[in-house]
Coordinates of C-alpha atoms in Angstrom, one line a residue:
M1 CA 16.5 -4.9 -57.1
T2 CA 15.5 -3.0 -53.9
L3 CA 18.4 -2.9 -51.6
V4 CA 17.4 -3.3 -47.8
P5 CA 20.0 -1.8 -45.2
F6 CA 21.8 -4.5 -43.6
D7 CA 22.7 -4.8 -39.5
P8 CA 26.1 -3.7 -39.6
V9 CA 26.9 -7.2 -37.6
R10 CA 23.9 -9.6 -38.1
V11 CA 21.8 -10.6 -41.2
T12 CA 19.0 -12.9 -41.8
P13 CA 19.3 -16.0 -43.9
E14 CA 17.5 -14.3 -46.5
E15 CA 19.8 -11.6 -46.7
A16 CA 22.5 -13.9 -46.8
G17 CA 21.3 -15.7 -49.6
R18 CA 22.1 -12.7 -51.7
Y19 CA 25.7 -14.0 -51.5
P20 CA 27.3 -16.9 -53.2
L21 CA 27.3 -19.9 -51.0
L22 CA 30.7 -21.0 -50.5
W23 CA 30.0 -23.8 -48.0
D24 CA 27.1 -25.7 -46.3
G25 CA 27.8 -28.3 -43.8
D26 CA 27.8 -29.1 -40.1
V27 CA 30.3 -27.2 -38.2
A28 CA 32.0 -24.2 -39.0
V29 CA 34.8 -23.0 -36.9
I30 CA 36.0 -19.3 -37.3
G31 CA 39.5 -18.7 -36.1
G32 CA 42.2 -21.3 -36.9
G33 CA 44.5 -20.7 -33.9
S34 CA 45.2 -23.2 -31.1
A35 CA 41.6 -23.5 -30.0
G36 CA 40.2 -23.2 -33.7
A37 CA 42.3 -26.0 -35.2
A38 CA 41.8 -28.3 -32.7
A39 CA 38.1 -27.7 -32.6
A40 CA 38.0 -28.4 -36.3
V41 CA 40.1 -31.6 -36.1
A42 CA 37.8 -32.7 -33.3
A43 CA 34.8 -32.1 -35.3
A44 CA 35.9 -33.5 -38.3
R45 CA 37.1 -36.8 -36.7
H46 CA 33.8 -37.2 -35.3
G47 CA 32.3 -37.6 -38.7
R48 CA 30.9 -34.2 -39.1
G49 CA 31.4 -32.0 -42.2
T50 CA 33.9 -29.1 -41.0
L51 CA 35.1 -25.8 -42.2
L52 CA 37.9 -23.9 -40.7
V53 CA 38.2 -20.4 -41.6
E54 CA 41.4 -18.3 -40.9
S55 CA 42.3 -14.7 -41.7
A56 CA 46.2 -15.4 -41.8
A57 CA 48.1 -17.3 -44.3
C58 CA 48.3 -20.5 -41.8
L59 CA 47.0 -22.3 -39.1
G60 CA 48.2 -21.7 -35.5
G61 CA 47.3 -18.3 -34.5
T62 CA 49.3 -16.9 -31.8
G63 CA 51.0 -20.2 -31.8
T64 CA 52.7 -19.8 -35.2
A65 CA 52.7 -15.8 -35.3
V66 CA 53.6 -14.7 -31.9
L67 CA 55.1 -17.4 -29.5
D68 CA 57.2 -20.6 -29.7
T69 CA 56.2 -22.3 -26.6
F70 CA 53.1 -24.1 -25.4
Y71 CA 52.2 -23.2 -21.6
G72 CA 49.4 -24.9 -19.5
L73 CA 50.3 -28.6 -20.4
Y74 CA 51.5 -29.2 -16.8
A75 CA 50.5 -28.0 -13.4
P76 CA 53.4 -26.2 -11.8
G77 CA 54.7 -27.7 -8.6
G78 CA 54.4 -31.3 -9.8
A79 CA 54.8 -33.8 -12.7
E80 CA 51.3 -34.2 -13.7
R81 CA 50.4 -33.3 -17.0
V82 CA 46.6 -31.7 -17.3
V83 CA 46.3 -31.7 -21.0
G84 CA 46.0 -34.4 -23.5
G85 CA 44.1 -35.4 -26.7
I86 CA 44.9 -33.2 -29.8
A87 CA 47.3 -31.0 -27.8
W88 CA 49.5 -33.7 -27.2
E89 CA 49.2 -35.1 -30.3
V90 CA 50.6 -31.9 -32.0
C91 CA 53.5 -31.9 -29.3
R92 CA 54.4 -35.5 -30.1
A93 CA 54.3 -34.8 -34.0
L94 CA 56.7 -31.8 -33.2
T95 CA 59.0 -33.9 -31.0
D96 CA 59.1 -36.7 -33.6
R97 CA 60.6 -34.1 -36.2
D98 CA 63.2 -32.9 -33.7
A99 CA 61.3 -29.4 -33.7
A100 CA 60.6 -29.3 -30.0
F101 CA 61.8 -29.7 -26.3
E102 CA 60.7 -29.4 -22.8
R103 CA 61.8 -26.7 -20.5
L104 CA 60.9 -25.3 -17.1
N105 CA 59.2 -21.8 -17.5
T106 CA 61.2 -18.8 -16.2
Y107 CA 58.9 -18.2 -13.4
G108 CA 58.0 -21.7 -12.3
A109 CA 54.8 -21.8 -14.1
G110 CA 55.2 -25.3 -15.3
T111 CA 57.1 -27.0 -17.7
G112 CA 56.6 -25.7 -21.3
V113 CA 57.2 -27.2 -24.7
T114 CA 59.1 -25.0 -26.9
Y115 CA 58.8 -25.7 -30.7
D116 CA 59.7 -24.7 -33.9
P117 CA 56.6 -22.4 -35.3
E118 CA 57.4 -23.2 -39.0
V119 CA 57.1 -26.8 -38.2
L120 CA 54.0 -26.2 -36.1
K121 CA 52.4 -24.6 -39.4
V122 CA 53.1 -27.9 -41.2
V123 CA 51.7 -30.2 -38.5
W124 CA 48.6 -28.1 -38.1
D125 CA 48.1 -28.6 -42.0
E126 CA 48.6 -32.2 -41.8
L127 CA 46.3 -32.8 -38.8
A128 CA 43.5 -30.7 -40.5
R129 CA 44.0 -32.6 -43.8
G130 CA 44.0 -35.8 -42.1
A131 CA 40.9 -35.3 -40.4
G132 CA 39.0 -34.0 -43.5
V133 CA 38.8 -30.4 -42.3
A134 CA 38.0 -28.0 -45.3
V135 CA 40.5 -24.9 -44.7
L136 CA 39.8 -21.5 -46.0
L137 CA 42.6 -19.2 -45.4
H138 CA 42.9 -15.3 -46.1
A139 CA 39.1 -15.1 -45.0
R140 CA 37.5 -13.2 -42.4
A141 CA 33.8 -13.3 -41.0
S142 CA 32.3 -9.9 -41.4
R143 CA 28.6 -10.6 -40.3
V144 CA 26.7 -13.4 -38.6
V145 CA 23.7 -15.2 -40.0
M146 CA 21.0 -15.5 -37.4
D147 CA 17.3 -17.1 -37.7
G148 CA 15.8 -15.4 -34.6
D149 CA 18.3 -16.2 -31.6
T150 CA 20.1 -18.9 -33.3
V151 CA 23.4 -18.4 -35.3
C152 CA 23.0 -20.4 -38.7
G153 CA 26.0 -19.4 -40.7
V154 CA 28.5 -16.5 -41.4
L155 CA 29.3 -14.0 -44.1
I156 CA 33.0 -14.0 -44.9
E157 CA 35.2 -11.7 -47.1
T158 CA 37.7 -13.6 -49.3
V159 CA 40.1 -12.8 -51.8
A160 CA 37.4 -13.5 -54.3
G161 CA 34.8 -11.1 -52.7
P162 CA 31.9 -11.9 -50.0
G163 CA 30.4 -15.2 -49.6
H164 CA 28.0 -17.1 -47.4
I165 CA 28.7 -20.1 -45.0
R166 CA 25.9 -22.1 -43.6
A167 CA 26.4 -24.6 -40.8
R168 CA 24.5 -26.2 -38.1
V169 CA 26.9 -25.2 -35.4
V170 CA 29.4 -22.2 -35.5
V171 CA 32.5 -22.4 -33.2
D172 CA 33.7 -18.9 -32.3
A173 CA 37.7 -19.5 -31.9
T174 CA 38.6 -15.9 -32.8
G175 CA 40.3 -14.9 -29.6
D176 CA 38.4 -11.7 -29.7
A177 CA 35.0 -13.1 -29.4
D178 CA 34.2 -11.9 -33.0
I179 CA 31.1 -13.8 -33.7
A180 CA 29.7 -14.1 -30.3
W181 CA 29.9 -9.8 -30.5
R182 CA 28.3 -9.7 -33.7
A183 CA 25.7 -12.4 -32.5
G184 CA 24.8 -10.1 -29.6
C185 CA 25.9 -12.4 -26.9
A186 CA 26.5 -10.8 -23.6
L187 CA 30.2 -9.9 -23.1
E188 CA 32.7 -8.3 -21.1
R189 CA 34.6 -5.6 -23.1
P190 CA 37.7 -3.5 -22.6
R191 CA 36.9 0.0 -21.7
A192 CA 38.4 2.8 -19.3
D193 CA 37.1 1.5 -16.1
R194 CA 37.9 -2.4 -17.3
V195 CA 41.3 -2.6 -18.0
V196 CA 42.6 -5.8 -19.8
Q197 CA 46.0 -7.3 -19.9
P198 CA 48.8 -5.3 -22.0
L199 CA 49.9 -6.6 -25.3
T200 CA 53.6 -7.9 -26.1
Q201 CA 55.4 -7.8 -29.4
T202 CA 58.1 -10.7 -29.4
F203 CA 61.0 -10.9 -31.1
R204 CA 64.1 -13.4 -31.8
L205 CA 67.7 -12.5 -31.7
A206 CA 70.6 -14.6 -33.3
G207 CA 74.2 -15.0 -32.6
V208 CA 73.4 -15.3 -28.8
D209 CA 75.4 -17.3 -25.8
P210 CA 72.4 -17.7 -23.6
V211 CA 74.1 -19.7 -20.9
R212 CA 76.4 -16.6 -20.0
T213 CA 73.3 -14.7 -18.4
T214 CA 70.8 -16.1 -16.0
T215 CA 67.4 -15.0 -15.9
A216 CA 67.8 -13.7 -12.5
E217 CA 70.9 -11.7 -13.7
L218 CA 69.2 -10.5 -16.7
H219 CA 66.1 -9.0 -14.5
R220 CA 68.7 -7.3 -12.3
L221 CA 70.4 -5.5 -15.3
M222 CA 67.2 -4.4 -16.7
R223 CA 65.8 -2.9 -13.4
E224 CA 69.4 -1.5 -13.0
H225 CA 69.8 0.2 -16.5
G226 CA 65.9 0.9 -16.7
D227 CA 65.8 2.8 -13.5
S228 CA 69.0 4.8 -14.5
G229 CA 67.1 6.3 -17.4
A230 CA 69.6 5.0 -20.1
Y231 CA 67.1 2.6 -21.6
D232 CA 63.3 3.0 -21.8
L233 CA 62.3 -0.4 -20.6
P234 CA 58.5 -0.7 -19.6
R235 CA 59.1 -4.1 -18.3
R236 CA 61.7 -5.0 -15.7
E237 CA 61.5 -8.8 -16.2
G238 CA 60.3 -11.2 -18.8
S239 CA 62.3 -13.8 -20.7
A240 CA 64.8 -14.3 -23.4
H241 CA 65.0 -18.2 -23.7
R242 CA 66.6 -20.7 -26.0
T243 CA 64.9 -22.1 -29.2
T244 CA 65.2 -25.1 -31.4
A245 CA 67.8 -23.2 -33.3
P246 CA 71.3 -22.8 -31.9
G247 CA 72.1 -19.5 -30.8
V248 CA 68.6 -18.0 -31.1
V249 CA 66.5 -16.8 -28.2
H250 CA 62.8 -15.8 -28.4
T251 CA 61.9 -13.0 -26.0
N252 CA 58.8 -11.9 -24.3
L253 CA 59.9 -8.6 -22.9
T254 CA 58.0 -5.8 -24.3
R255 CA 54.9 -4.6 -22.6
V256 CA 52.1 -2.0 -24.3
H257 CA 49.7 -0.9 -21.7
G258 CA 46.3 0.7 -21.7
V259 CA 45.0 -0.7 -25.4
D260 CA 41.7 -1.9 -26.2
P261 CA 42.6 -4.3 -28.6
T262 CA 39.2 -4.3 -30.4
D263 CA 39.7 -0.7 -31.2
P264 CA 41.0 -0.4 -34.7
W265 CA 43.0 2.9 -34.1
Q266 CA 44.4 1.8 -30.6
L267 CA 45.6 -1.3 -32.0
S268 CA 47.4 0.0 -34.9
E269 CA 49.4 2.5 -32.6
A270 CA 49.9 -0.6 -30.3
E271 CA 51.7 -2.5 -33.2
A272 CA 53.9 0.8 -33.8
E273 CA 54.6 1.0 -30.2
G274 CA 55.6 -2.8 -29.8
R275 CA 58.1 -2.3 -32.5
R276 CA 59.7 0.7 -30.8
Q277 CA 60.0 -1.2 -27.7
S278 CA 61.6 -4.0 -29.4
V279 CA 64.4 -1.9 -31.0
E280 CA 65.0 -0.3 -27.4
Y281 CA 65.1 -3.9 -25.7
V282 CA 67.5 -5.1 -28.7
R283 CA 69.6 -1.9 -27.7
F284 CA 69.8 -2.8 -24.3
L285 CA 70.6 -6.5 -24.7
T286 CA 73.5 -6.0 -27.3
E287 CA 74.9 -3.1 -24.9
R288 CA 74.6 -4.6 -21.6
V289 CA 73.9 -8.2 -21.4
P290 CA 76.9 -10.7 -21.6
G291 CA 76.1 -13.2 -24.2
Y292 CA 74.2 -10.5 -26.4
E293 CA 77.4 -8.9 -27.6
R294 CA 77.4 -9.9 -31.1
A295 CA 73.7 -10.8 -31.3
F296 CA 71.4 -9.2 -34.1
L297 CA 67.3 -9.3 -34.7
A298 CA 66.5 -12.4 -36.6
G299 CA 62.9 -11.5 -37.0
A300 CA 59.8 -10.1 -35.0
A301 CA 56.4 -11.3 -34.7
P302 CA 54.2 -10.3 -37.7
R303 CA 51.7 -9.1 -35.2
I304 CA 51.6 -7.9 -31.6
G305 CA 50.4 -10.5 -29.0
V306 CA 47.2 -9.9 -27.5
R307 CA 46.5 -11.5 -24.1
E308 CA 43.0 -10.4 -23.3
S309 CA 39.9 -8.5 -25.1
R310 CA 36.5 -9.4 -25.1
R311 CA 35.4 -12.4 -23.0
L312 CA 31.9 -14.2 -23.0
I313 CA 29.6 -13.9 -20.3
G314 CA 28.4 -17.3 -20.6
E315 CA 26.1 -20.0 -18.7
Y316 CA 29.0 -20.1 -16.0
V317 CA 31.6 -17.4 -15.5
L318 CA 35.0 -18.9 -14.2
T319 CA 36.2 -17.1 -11.3
R320 CA 39.4 -16.3 -9.2
D321 CA 38.0 -18.5 -6.4
D322 CA 37.6 -21.3 -8.6
V323 CA 40.8 -21.0 -9.8
L324 CA 42.5 -20.5 -6.5
S325 CA 40.7 -23.4 -4.8
A326 CA 41.1 -25.8 -7.3
R327 CA 37.5 -26.3 -7.9
E328 CA 36.0 -29.5 -9.7
F329 CA 32.9 -29.2 -12.0
D330 CA 30.5 -31.8 -12.9
D331 CA 30.7 -30.7 -16.7
A332 CA 34.3 -30.1 -16.8
V333 CA 35.7 -30.7 -20.3
A334 CA 39.3 -29.5 -19.8
R335 CA 41.7 -29.1 -17.0
C336 CA 44.2 -26.2 -15.9
G337 CA 46.9 -26.1 -13.5
A338 CA 48.5 -22.6 -14.6
P339 CA 48.7 -19.8 -12.4
I340 CA 47.0 -16.4 -12.3
E341 CA 49.6 -14.6 -14.5
D342 CA 48.6 -10.9 -14.6
H343 CA 50.8 -8.5 -16.5
A344 CA 48.7 -5.6 -15.7
A345 CA 50.7 -4.7 -12.7
G346 CA 53.1 -1.9 -13.8
R347 CA 56.5 -3.2 -14.7
D348 CA 56.1 -6.5 -13.0
T349 CA 53.9 -9.7 -13.1
I350 CA 51.6 -10.8 -10.5
W351 CA 51.5 -14.6 -10.0
R352 CA 49.0 -16.5 -7.9
Y353 CA 49.3 -20.4 -7.8
V354 CA 46.4 -23.0 -8.0
G355 CA 45.5 -24.5 -4.6
S356 CA 47.7 -22.2 -2.7
G357 CA 46.4 -18.5 -3.5
D358 CA 49.9 -17.2 -3.1
T359 CA 53.5 -17.8 -4.8
T360 CA 53.9 -21.4 -3.9
P361 CA 53.3 -23.8 -6.8
T362 CA 51.0 -27.0 -5.5
G363 CA 50.9 -29.2 -8.6
R364 CA 47.2 -29.0 -8.5
S365 CA 44.4 -28.3 -11.0
Y366 CA 41.0 -27.1 -11.7
G367 CA 38.1 -28.1 -14.0
V368 CA 37.1 -25.8 -16.8
P369 CA 33.4 -26.2 -17.2
F370 CA 31.5 -26.8 -20.7
R371 CA 29.0 -23.9 -19.4
C372 CA 32.1 -21.6 -19.9
L373 CA 31.9 -22.0 -23.8
V374 CA 28.0 -21.6 -24.1
P375 CA 26.5 -18.2 -24.6
R376 CA 23.5 -17.6 -22.4
R377 CA 20.6 -16.4 -24.8
V378 CA 22.2 -17.4 -28.3
D379 CA 21.9 -21.0 -29.8
G380 CA 24.0 -22.4 -32.6
L381 CA 27.3 -21.1 -31.1
L382 CA 30.1 -22.2 -28.9
V383 CA 33.3 -20.2 -28.2
A384 CA 36.5 -21.7 -27.4
G385 CA 40.1 -20.2 -26.5
R386 CA 40.7 -17.0 -24.6
C387 CA 37.4 -15.6 -25.3
L388 CA 35.7 -17.9 -22.8
S389 CA 33.5 -17.0 -19.9
A390 CA 35.8 -15.9 -17.2
T391 CA 36.6 -13.2 -15.0
H392 CA 39.8 -11.2 -15.4
D393 CA 41.8 -13.0 -12.8
A394 CA 40.3 -16.2 -13.6
H395 CA 41.2 -15.5 -17.3
A396 CA 44.8 -14.7 -16.4
S397 CA 45.5 -18.3 -15.6
V398 CA 43.1 -20.4 -18.2
R399 CA 44.4 -18.4 -21.2
S400 CA 47.4 -20.5 -22.1
M401 CA 47.3 -22.2 -25.5
G402 CA 47.4 -25.7 -23.7
Q403 CA 44.0 -24.8 -22.3
C404 CA 43.1 -23.2 -25.6
M405 CA 43.5 -26.6 -27.5
A406 CA 41.8 -28.6 -24.7
M407 CA 38.7 -26.3 -24.9
G408 CA 38.9 -26.2 -28.9
Q409 CA 38.9 -30.0 -28.7
A410 CA 35.6 -30.0 -26.3
A411 CA 34.0 -27.4 -28.2
G412 CA 34.6 -29.3 -31.8
T413 CA 33.3 -32.5 -30.2
A414 CA 30.3 -31.0 -28.7
A415 CA 29.4 -29.2 -31.8
A416 CA 30.1 -32.5 -34.0
Q417 CA 27.5 -34.2 -31.1
A418 CA 25.0 -31.5 -31.6
A419 CA 25.1 -31.5 -35.5
A420 CA 24.8 -35.3 -35.5
G421 CA 21.8 -35.3 -33.2
G422 CA 20.0 -32.1 -34.3
T423 CA 20.1 -31.2 -30.9
R424 CA 21.0 -27.6 -29.5
V425 CA 24.6 -27.3 -28.4
R426 CA 23.9 -26.1 -25.0
S427 CA 21.7 -29.5 -24.5
V428 CA 24.3 -32.1 -25.4
D429 CA 24.6 -34.9 -23.2
M430 CA 27.2 -34.1 -20.9
A431 CA 28.3 -37.9 -20.0
T432 CA 28.4 -38.7 -23.6
L433 CA 30.6 -35.4 -24.3
R434 CA 32.7 -36.4 -21.5
E435 CA 33.3 -40.1 -22.3
R436 CA 34.2 -39.1 -26.1
L437 CA 36.8 -36.7 -24.8
V438 CA 38.3 -39.3 -22.6
V439 CA 38.4 -42.0 -25.2
D440 CA 40.2 -39.3 -27.7
G441 CA 42.8 -38.8 -25.0
A442 CA 41.7 -35.5 -23.2
L443 CA 42.5 -35.3 -19.5
L444 CA 39.5 -34.6 -17.3

């Protein structure tokens, strides 16, 4: 056989045909985090054959590997919940198991839902299985199959070697826009003059009495002992909040600056730096903070948390003005009331609230347009989650897991609608899509 050199990121359907066909159906979702899991459940519930591909051993992504709180479900400064649908179904399932509770965010960024990540893994398993989603774990997309400008599948690497996936619609829920990048979509990418938000290694401490030190006092101690040079604390605020387990706190303290998460060497170095910082913050907490004297490290996240990497340049780019003015859109498929939360500010974090533009929560929210999920010149593909089309500032608001689940549900519903009608995803009837989302519990 004569071997033809492959494009490193794209192959034709004929080239893909050299690999074993693992699955052929309507909707393939790549990435099983908050956005991807919600997208797959939504597509399958609308009667489409759906595959969910995830590189880890479980679903949930950042929600099960890095964090333990859903933010973005409520608009700060008010009691209004702005996310429903599958996201709220997940929260109810966790609460019914006594594995979640609501709490106010450290900075007034709205009420969050803190949960047990181990239970969340099972909840996503149950939702996917109940909807009829085919779930493939320990699998990573390596190339995109394209017929001209249309995505029609992916090649994936599995424990049994490479395989070929065919789909009428592909949803990129990878977080890093891996599929959109491989398909040649227009993207905003990290580079020296386009700094993305820093990364954070989270960890848990057990044996803590968290009520002995307020958040304000914790921040004061961090500034005092960090400024003294006794401890290397790149961030002088952050959170160490109670969890569903007694005496256990979850932290969001470390800060690894200047990293391009799409550069494998930089990402590898960031993982090591995140662990180094974690050890230093544990030393500070146990030596200087009341209530932590007998604390010990109960576990660290298996991977560093990434806030921002590649972002799609889609049919519409959500802007800072859209966020701060609480703008409405005719094609809104999700809502967000979360403030602009920009960690790329040295040791501090910049907060700007929807509807005020300053540090005053208003309880207002804005719409997230469907066009932010649609690539400009590539068909057969939608994105969902933190790789949506938004500027750096707008992204710092709309990237919360509540919005990721809402965008995922919208993308999965739209993908199912397009696959059923044989239409392009960019051409789905918007009135029908929005009506279906509302019927399914989404808040628009």
